[in-house]
Short mmCIF file of C-alpha atoms and ligand atoms in Angstrom, two decimals:
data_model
loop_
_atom_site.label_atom_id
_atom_site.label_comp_id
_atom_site.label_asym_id
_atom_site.label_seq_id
_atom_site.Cartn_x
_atom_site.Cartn_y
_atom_site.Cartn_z
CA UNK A 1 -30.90 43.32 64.46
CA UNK A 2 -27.95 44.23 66.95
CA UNK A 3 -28.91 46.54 69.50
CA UNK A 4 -25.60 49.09 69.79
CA UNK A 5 -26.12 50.73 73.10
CA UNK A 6 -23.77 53.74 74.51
CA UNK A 7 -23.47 53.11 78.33
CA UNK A 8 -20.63 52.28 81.12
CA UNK A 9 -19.95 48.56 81.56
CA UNK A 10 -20.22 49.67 85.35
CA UNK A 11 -23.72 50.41 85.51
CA UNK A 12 -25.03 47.75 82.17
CA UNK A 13 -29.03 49.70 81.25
CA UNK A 14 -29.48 45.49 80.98
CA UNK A 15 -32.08 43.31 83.10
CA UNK A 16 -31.04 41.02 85.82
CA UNK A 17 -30.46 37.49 84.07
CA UNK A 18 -31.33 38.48 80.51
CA UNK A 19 -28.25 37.39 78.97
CA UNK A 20 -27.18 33.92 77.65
CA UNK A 21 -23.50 34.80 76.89
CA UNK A 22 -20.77 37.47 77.57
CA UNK A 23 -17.70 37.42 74.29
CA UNK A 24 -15.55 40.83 75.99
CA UNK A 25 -11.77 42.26 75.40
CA UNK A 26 -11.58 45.20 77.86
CA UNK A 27 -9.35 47.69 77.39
CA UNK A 28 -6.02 46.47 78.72
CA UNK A 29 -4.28 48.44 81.46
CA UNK A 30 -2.40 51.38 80.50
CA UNK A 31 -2.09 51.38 76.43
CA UNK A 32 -4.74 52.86 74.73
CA UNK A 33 -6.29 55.72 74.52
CA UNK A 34 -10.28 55.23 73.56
CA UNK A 35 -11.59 58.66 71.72
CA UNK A 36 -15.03 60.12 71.72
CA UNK A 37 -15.63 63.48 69.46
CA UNK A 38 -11.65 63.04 68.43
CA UNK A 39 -10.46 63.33 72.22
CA UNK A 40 -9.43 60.75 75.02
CA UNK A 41 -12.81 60.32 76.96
CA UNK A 42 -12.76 60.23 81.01
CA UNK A 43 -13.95 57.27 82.72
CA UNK A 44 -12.79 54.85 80.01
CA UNK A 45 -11.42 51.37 81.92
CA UNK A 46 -7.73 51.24 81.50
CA UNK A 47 -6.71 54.71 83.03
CA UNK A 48 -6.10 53.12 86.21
CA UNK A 49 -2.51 54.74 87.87
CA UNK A 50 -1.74 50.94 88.52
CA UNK A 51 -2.35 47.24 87.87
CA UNK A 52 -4.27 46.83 91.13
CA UNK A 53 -6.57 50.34 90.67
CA UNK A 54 -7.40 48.43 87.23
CA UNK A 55 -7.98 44.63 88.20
CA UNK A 56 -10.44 46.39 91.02
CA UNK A 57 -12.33 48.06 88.78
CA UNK A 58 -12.74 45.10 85.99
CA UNK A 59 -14.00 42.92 88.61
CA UNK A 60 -16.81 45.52 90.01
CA UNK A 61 -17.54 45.51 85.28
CA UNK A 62 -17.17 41.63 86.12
CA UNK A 63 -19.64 41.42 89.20
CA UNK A 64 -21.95 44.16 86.40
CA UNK A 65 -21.91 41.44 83.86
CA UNK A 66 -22.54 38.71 86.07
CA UNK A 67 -25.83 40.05 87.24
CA UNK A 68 -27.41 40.48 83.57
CA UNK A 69 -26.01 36.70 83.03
CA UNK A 70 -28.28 33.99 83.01
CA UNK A 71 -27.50 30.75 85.75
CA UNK A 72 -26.59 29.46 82.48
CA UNK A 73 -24.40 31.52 80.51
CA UNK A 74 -21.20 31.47 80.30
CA UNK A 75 -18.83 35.03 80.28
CA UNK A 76 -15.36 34.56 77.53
CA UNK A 77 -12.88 37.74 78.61
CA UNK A 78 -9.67 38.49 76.49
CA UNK A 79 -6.89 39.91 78.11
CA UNK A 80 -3.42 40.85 77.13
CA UNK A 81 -0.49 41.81 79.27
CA UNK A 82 2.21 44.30 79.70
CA UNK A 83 6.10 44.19 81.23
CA UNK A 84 6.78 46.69 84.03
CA UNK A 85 9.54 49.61 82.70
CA UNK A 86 8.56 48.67 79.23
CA UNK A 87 8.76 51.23 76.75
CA UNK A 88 5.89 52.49 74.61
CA UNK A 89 6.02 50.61 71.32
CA UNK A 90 4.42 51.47 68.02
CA UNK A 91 3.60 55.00 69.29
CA UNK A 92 3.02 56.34 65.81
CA UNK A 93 -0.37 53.89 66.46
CA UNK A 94 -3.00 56.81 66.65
CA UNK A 95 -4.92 55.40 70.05
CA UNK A 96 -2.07 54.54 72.26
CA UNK A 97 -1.76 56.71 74.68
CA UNK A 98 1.15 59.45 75.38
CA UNK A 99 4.37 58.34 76.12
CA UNK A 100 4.53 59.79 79.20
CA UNK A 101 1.03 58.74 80.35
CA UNK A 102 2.01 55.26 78.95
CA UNK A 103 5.38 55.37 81.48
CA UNK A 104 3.35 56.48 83.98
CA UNK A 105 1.52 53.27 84.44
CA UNK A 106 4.62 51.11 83.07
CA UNK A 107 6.62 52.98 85.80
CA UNK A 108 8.41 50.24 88.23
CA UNK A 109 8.51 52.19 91.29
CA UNK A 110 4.90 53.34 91.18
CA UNK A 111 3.27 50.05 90.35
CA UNK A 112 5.26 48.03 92.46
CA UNK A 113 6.21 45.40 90.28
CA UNK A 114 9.99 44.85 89.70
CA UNK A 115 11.63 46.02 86.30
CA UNK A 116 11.15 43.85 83.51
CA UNK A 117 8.66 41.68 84.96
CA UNK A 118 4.96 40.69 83.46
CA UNK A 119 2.65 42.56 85.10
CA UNK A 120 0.62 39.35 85.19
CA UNK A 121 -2.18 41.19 84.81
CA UNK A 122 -4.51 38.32 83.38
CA UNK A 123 -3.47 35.97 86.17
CA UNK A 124 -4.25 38.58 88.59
CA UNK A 125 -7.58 39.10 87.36
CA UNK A 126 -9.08 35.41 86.62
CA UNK A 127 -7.93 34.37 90.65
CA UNK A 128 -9.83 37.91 91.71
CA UNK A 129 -12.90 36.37 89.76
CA UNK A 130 -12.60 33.01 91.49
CA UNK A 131 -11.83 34.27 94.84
CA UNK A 132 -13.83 37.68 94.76
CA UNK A 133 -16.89 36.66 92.75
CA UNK A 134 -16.90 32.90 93.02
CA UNK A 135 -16.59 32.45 89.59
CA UNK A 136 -15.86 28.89 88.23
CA UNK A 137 -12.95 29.47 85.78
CA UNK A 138 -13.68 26.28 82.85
CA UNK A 139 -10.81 27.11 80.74
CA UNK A 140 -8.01 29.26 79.90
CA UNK A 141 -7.73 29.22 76.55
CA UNK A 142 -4.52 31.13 74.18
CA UNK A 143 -4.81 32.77 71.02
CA UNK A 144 -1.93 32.56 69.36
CA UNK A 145 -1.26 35.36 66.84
CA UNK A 146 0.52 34.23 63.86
CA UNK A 147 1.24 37.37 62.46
CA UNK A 148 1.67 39.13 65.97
CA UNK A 149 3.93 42.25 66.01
CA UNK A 150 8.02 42.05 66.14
CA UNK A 151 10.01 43.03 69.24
CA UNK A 152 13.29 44.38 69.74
CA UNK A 153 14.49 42.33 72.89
CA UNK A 154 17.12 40.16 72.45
CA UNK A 155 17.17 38.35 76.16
CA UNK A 156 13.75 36.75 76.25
CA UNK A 157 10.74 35.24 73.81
CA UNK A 158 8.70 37.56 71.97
CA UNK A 159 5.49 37.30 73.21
CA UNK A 160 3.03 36.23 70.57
CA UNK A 161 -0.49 35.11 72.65
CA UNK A 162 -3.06 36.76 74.71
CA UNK A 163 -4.96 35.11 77.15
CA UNK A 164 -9.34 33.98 76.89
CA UNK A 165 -10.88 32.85 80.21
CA UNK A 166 -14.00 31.04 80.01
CA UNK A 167 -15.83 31.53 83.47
CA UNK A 168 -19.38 30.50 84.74
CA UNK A 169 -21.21 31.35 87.44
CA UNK A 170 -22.73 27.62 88.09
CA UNK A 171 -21.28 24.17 87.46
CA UNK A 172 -24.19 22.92 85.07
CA UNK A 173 -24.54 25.36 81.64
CA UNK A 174 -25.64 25.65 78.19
CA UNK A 175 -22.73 24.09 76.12
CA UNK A 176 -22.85 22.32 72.56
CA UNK A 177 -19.21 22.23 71.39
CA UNK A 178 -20.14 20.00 68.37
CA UNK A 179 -20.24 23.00 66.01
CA UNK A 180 -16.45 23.51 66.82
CA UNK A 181 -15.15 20.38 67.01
CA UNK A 182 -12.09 19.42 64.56
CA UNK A 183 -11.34 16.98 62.13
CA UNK A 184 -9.50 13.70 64.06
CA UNK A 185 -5.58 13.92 63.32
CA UNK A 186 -5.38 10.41 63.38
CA UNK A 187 -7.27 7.01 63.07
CA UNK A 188 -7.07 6.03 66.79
CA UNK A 189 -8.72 8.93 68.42
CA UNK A 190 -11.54 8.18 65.65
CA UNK A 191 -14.65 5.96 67.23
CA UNK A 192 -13.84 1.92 66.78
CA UNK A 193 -17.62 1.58 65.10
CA UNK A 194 -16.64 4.56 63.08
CA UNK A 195 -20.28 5.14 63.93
CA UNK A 196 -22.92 6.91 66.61
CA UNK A 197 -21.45 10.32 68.08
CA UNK A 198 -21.05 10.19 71.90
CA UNK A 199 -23.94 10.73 74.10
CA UNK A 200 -21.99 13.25 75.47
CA UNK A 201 -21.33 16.87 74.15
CA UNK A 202 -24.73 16.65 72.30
CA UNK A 203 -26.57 19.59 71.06
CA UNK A 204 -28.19 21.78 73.74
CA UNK A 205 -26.86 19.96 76.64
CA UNK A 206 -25.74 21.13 79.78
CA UNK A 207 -21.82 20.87 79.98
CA UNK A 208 -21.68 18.61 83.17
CA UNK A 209 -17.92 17.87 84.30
CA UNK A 210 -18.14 14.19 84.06
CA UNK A 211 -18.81 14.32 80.98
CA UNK A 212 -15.17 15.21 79.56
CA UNK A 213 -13.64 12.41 79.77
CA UNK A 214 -16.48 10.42 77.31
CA UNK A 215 -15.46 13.20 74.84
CA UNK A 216 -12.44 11.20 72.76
CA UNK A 217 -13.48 9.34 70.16
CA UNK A 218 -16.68 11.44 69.39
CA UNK A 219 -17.81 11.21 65.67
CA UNK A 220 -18.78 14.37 65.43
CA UNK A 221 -14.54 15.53 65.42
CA UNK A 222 -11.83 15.91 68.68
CA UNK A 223 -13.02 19.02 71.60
CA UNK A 224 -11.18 21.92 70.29
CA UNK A 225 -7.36 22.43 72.30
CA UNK A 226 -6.70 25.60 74.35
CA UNK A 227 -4.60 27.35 72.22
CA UNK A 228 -6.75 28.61 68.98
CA UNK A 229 -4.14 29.98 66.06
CA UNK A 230 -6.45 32.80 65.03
CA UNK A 231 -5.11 35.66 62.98
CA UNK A 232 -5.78 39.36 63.66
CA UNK A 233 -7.61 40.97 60.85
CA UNK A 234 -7.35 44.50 59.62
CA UNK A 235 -11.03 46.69 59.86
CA UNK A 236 -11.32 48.97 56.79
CA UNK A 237 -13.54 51.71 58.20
CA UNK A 238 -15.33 54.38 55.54
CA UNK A 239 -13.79 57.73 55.52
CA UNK A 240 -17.43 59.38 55.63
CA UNK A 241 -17.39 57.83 59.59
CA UNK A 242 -14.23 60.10 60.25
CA UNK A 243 -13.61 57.59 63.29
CA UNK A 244 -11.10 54.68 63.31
CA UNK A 245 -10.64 51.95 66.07
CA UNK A 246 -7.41 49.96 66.34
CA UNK A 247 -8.11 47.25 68.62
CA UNK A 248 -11.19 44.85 66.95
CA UNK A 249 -10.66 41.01 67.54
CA UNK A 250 -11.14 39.05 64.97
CA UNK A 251 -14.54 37.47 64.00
CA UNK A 252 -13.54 34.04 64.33
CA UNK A 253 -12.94 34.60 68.15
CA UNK A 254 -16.70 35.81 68.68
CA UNK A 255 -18.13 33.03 65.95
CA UNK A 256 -16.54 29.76 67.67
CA UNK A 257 -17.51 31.00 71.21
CA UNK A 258 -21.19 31.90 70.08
CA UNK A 259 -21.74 28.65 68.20
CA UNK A 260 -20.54 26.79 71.17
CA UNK A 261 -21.62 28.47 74.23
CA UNK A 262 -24.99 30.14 73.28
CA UNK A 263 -28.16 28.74 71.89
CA UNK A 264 -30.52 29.59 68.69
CA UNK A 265 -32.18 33.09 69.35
CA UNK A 266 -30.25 33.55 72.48
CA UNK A 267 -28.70 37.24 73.75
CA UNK A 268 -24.99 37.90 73.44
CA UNK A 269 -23.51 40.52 75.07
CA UNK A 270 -20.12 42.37 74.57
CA UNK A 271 -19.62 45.61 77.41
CA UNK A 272 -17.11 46.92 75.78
CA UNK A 273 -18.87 46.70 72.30
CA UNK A 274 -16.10 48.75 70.44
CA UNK A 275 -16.57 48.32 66.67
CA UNK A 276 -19.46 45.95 67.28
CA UNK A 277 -17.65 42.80 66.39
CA UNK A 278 -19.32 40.29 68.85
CA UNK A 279 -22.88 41.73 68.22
CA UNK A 280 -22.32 41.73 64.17
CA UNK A 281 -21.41 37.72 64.49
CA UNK A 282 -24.20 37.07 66.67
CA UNK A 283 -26.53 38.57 64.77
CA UNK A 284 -25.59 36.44 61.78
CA UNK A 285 -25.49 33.04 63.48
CA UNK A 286 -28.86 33.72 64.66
CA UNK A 287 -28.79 35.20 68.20
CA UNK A 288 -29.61 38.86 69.15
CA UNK A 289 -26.37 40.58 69.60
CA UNK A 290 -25.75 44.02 72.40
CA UNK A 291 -22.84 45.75 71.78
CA UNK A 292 -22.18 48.36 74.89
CA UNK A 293 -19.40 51.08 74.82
CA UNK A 294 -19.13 54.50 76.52
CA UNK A 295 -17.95 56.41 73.25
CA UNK A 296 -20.75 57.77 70.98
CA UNK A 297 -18.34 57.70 67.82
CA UNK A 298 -17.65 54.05 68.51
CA UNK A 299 -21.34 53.42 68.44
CA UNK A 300 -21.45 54.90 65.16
CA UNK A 301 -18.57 52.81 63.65
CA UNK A 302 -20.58 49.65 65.68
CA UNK A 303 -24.08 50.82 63.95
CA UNK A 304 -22.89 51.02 60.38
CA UNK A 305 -20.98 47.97 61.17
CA UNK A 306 -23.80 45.77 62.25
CA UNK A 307 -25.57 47.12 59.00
CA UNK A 308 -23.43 46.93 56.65
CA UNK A 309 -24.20 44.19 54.02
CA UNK A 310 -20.43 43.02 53.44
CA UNK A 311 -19.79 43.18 56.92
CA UNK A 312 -22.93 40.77 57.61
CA UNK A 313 -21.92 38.61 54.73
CA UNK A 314 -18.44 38.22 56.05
CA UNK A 315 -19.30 37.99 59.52
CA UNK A 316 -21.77 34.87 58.37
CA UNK A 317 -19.11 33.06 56.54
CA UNK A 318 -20.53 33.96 52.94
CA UNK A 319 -18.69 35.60 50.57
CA UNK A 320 -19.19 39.12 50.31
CA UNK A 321 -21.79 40.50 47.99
CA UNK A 322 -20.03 41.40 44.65
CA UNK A 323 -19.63 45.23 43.79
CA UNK A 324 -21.31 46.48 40.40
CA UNK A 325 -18.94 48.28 38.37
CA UNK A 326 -21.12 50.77 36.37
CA UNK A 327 -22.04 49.29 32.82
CA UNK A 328 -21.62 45.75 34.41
CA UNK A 329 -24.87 43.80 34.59
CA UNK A 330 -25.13 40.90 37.47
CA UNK A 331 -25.66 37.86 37.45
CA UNK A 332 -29.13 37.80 38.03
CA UNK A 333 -29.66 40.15 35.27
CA UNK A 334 -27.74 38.10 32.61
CA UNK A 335 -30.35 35.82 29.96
CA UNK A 336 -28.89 32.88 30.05
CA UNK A 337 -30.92 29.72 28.93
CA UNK A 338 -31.57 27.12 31.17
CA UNK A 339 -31.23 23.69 29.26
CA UNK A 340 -34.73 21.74 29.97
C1 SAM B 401 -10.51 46.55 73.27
S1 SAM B 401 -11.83 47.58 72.78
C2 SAM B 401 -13.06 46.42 72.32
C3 SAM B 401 -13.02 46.07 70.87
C4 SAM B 401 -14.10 45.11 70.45
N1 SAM B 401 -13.89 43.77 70.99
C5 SAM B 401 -14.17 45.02 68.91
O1 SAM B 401 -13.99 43.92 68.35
O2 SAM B 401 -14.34 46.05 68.29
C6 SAM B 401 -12.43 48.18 74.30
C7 SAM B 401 -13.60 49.15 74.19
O3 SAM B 401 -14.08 49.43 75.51
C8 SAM B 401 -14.60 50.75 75.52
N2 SAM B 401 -14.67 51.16 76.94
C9 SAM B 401 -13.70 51.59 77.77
N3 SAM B 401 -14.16 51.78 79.00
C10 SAM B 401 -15.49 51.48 78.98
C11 SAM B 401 -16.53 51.44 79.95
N4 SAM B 401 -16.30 51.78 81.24
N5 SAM B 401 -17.76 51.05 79.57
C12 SAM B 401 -18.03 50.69 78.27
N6 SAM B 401 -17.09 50.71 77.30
C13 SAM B 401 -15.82 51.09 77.65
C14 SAM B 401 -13.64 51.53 74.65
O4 SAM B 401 -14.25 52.70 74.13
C15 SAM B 401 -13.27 50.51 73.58
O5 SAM B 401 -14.04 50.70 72.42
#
């Protein structure tokens, strides 16, 4: 069972060490507006009056989440970014924030950062982790959104990725990518015996950097790229809740990270728990999921989540457990004669 905890991913109510992996998308700076009891809640990350304010405080959540990590865990953050003057788009969204709160921190002159320009705001924070924390930064990895939102720009690309940074806090940690490994593309990246996987990359091993480069030609499929194609997916919440939240990742983001970077009955934690998507996946691959967040009506939404048998079904890649329509009998009820 998921554990769905409200707390501040400031002060974690989580043991030094305890954790084996971190899957996290804070809230990004200045665009939402998180509710609790039907009203913007103080304290919530992403209020900051400017980029800086909030890169300073996600590191001091950072240096929080690297204390309840284990030496070998690994912490996966999702960020997305933001262009200085810019607009607020799709305001009739009901958790962005005001328009004028949302100019506020877009506003050139009091952020600092000339018109039109990226923030940069996930650049700024994975160098504050190296530099600040003395975090080892393993990959940057994109998810491309194929059905991301339109713009209406006409003078640059519309921008369709967010950013994933896969830290660590040593050199040496649990890493078995074989569960995500893809199919070869073509016959000369496949082994020449055709035969034995690589010594390297094997189940429950300790990633080790010299161990890369052994990685081509591994039976077991190619290392996954750094740009993952992942589609958002839509949450259908009950009405009975009477809370909605607009900004769940998708499951596949949690699963592939889990199954790589965490081991069999392991703890994963996500500090900014939301709708409970990281804990729900964990849970059904077999680890023990925490799912933090500061707003007790999220918690709700993350409880019946977590719970909820279609949700688990879905979450562990099975098809969803069939509705009854009254008068219908299932499957299991049906007489049907088993030839002998
Ligand atoms: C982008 S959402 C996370 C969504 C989540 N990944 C999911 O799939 O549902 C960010 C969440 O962080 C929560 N939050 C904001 N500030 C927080 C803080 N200081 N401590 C804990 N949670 C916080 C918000 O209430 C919001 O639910």
């Amino acid at each position: 069972m998921s554990a769905i905890v409200r707390g501040n991913a400031h002060a974690l109510p989580i043991a030094d060490g305890a954790v084996d992996l971190i899957v996290t998308s804070p809230p990004y700076f200045g665009l939402r507006s998180y509710q609790d009891g039907g009203e913007h809640y103080d304290g919530q990350l992403g209020d900051e009056a400017t980029p800086t304010e909030f890169v300073d405080a996600l590191i001091e959540c950072t240096r929080e989440m690297v204390r309840v990590l284990k030496p070998s865990g690994s912490l996966w953050v999702n960020l997305g970014d933001k262009y200085s003057g810019a607009q607020q788009q799709n305001s009739s969204r009901q958790s962005t924030m005001s328009s004028s709160d949302y100019w506020r921190r877009s506003n050139p002159k009091a952020i600092g950062i000339p018109n039109k320009s990226l923030m940069g705001i996930p650049w700024r924070y994975a160098l504050r982790c190296i530099d600040d924390l003395g975090l080892i930064l393993r990959a940057e990895v994109i998810w491309s959104k194929p059905n991301g939102l339109p713009e209406s720009v006409t003078d640059r690309v519309r921008r369709s990725h967010e950013q994933w940074f896969h830290f660590t806090v040593e050199p040496r940690y649990y890493a078995d990518v074989d569960p995500i490994r893809e199919p070869h593309k073509s016959a000369r990246t496949q082994p020449r015996d055709g035969g034995a996987p690589s010594p390297w990359g094997r189940a429950g091993k300790f990633g080790d950097v010299t161990g890369e480069r052994h990685n081509t030609g591994n039976a077991a499929g190619s290392l996954p790229g750094s740009v993952w194609s992942i589609a958002t997916e839509p949450l259908h919440v009950p009405d009975h809740l009477g809370v909605d939240h607009f900004a769940a990742f998708p499951t596949e983001w949690p699963r592939r990270i889990i199954r790589a970077w965490s081991p069999a009955g392991g703890v994963v934690l996500d500090p900014f728990g939301g709708t409970g998507t990281t804990a729900l996946v964990a849970d059904a691959l077999g680890r023990h999921g925490i799912s933090v967040d500061m707003s007790a009506d999220y918690c709700r939404l993350a409880t019946w989540r977590t719970t909820d048998p279609k949700q688990r079904a879905k979450a562990a890649g099975h098809k969803p457990p069939a509705e009854q329509i009254e008068g219908q009998r299932a499957m299991f009820d049906l007489d049907i004669e088993v030839a002998s």
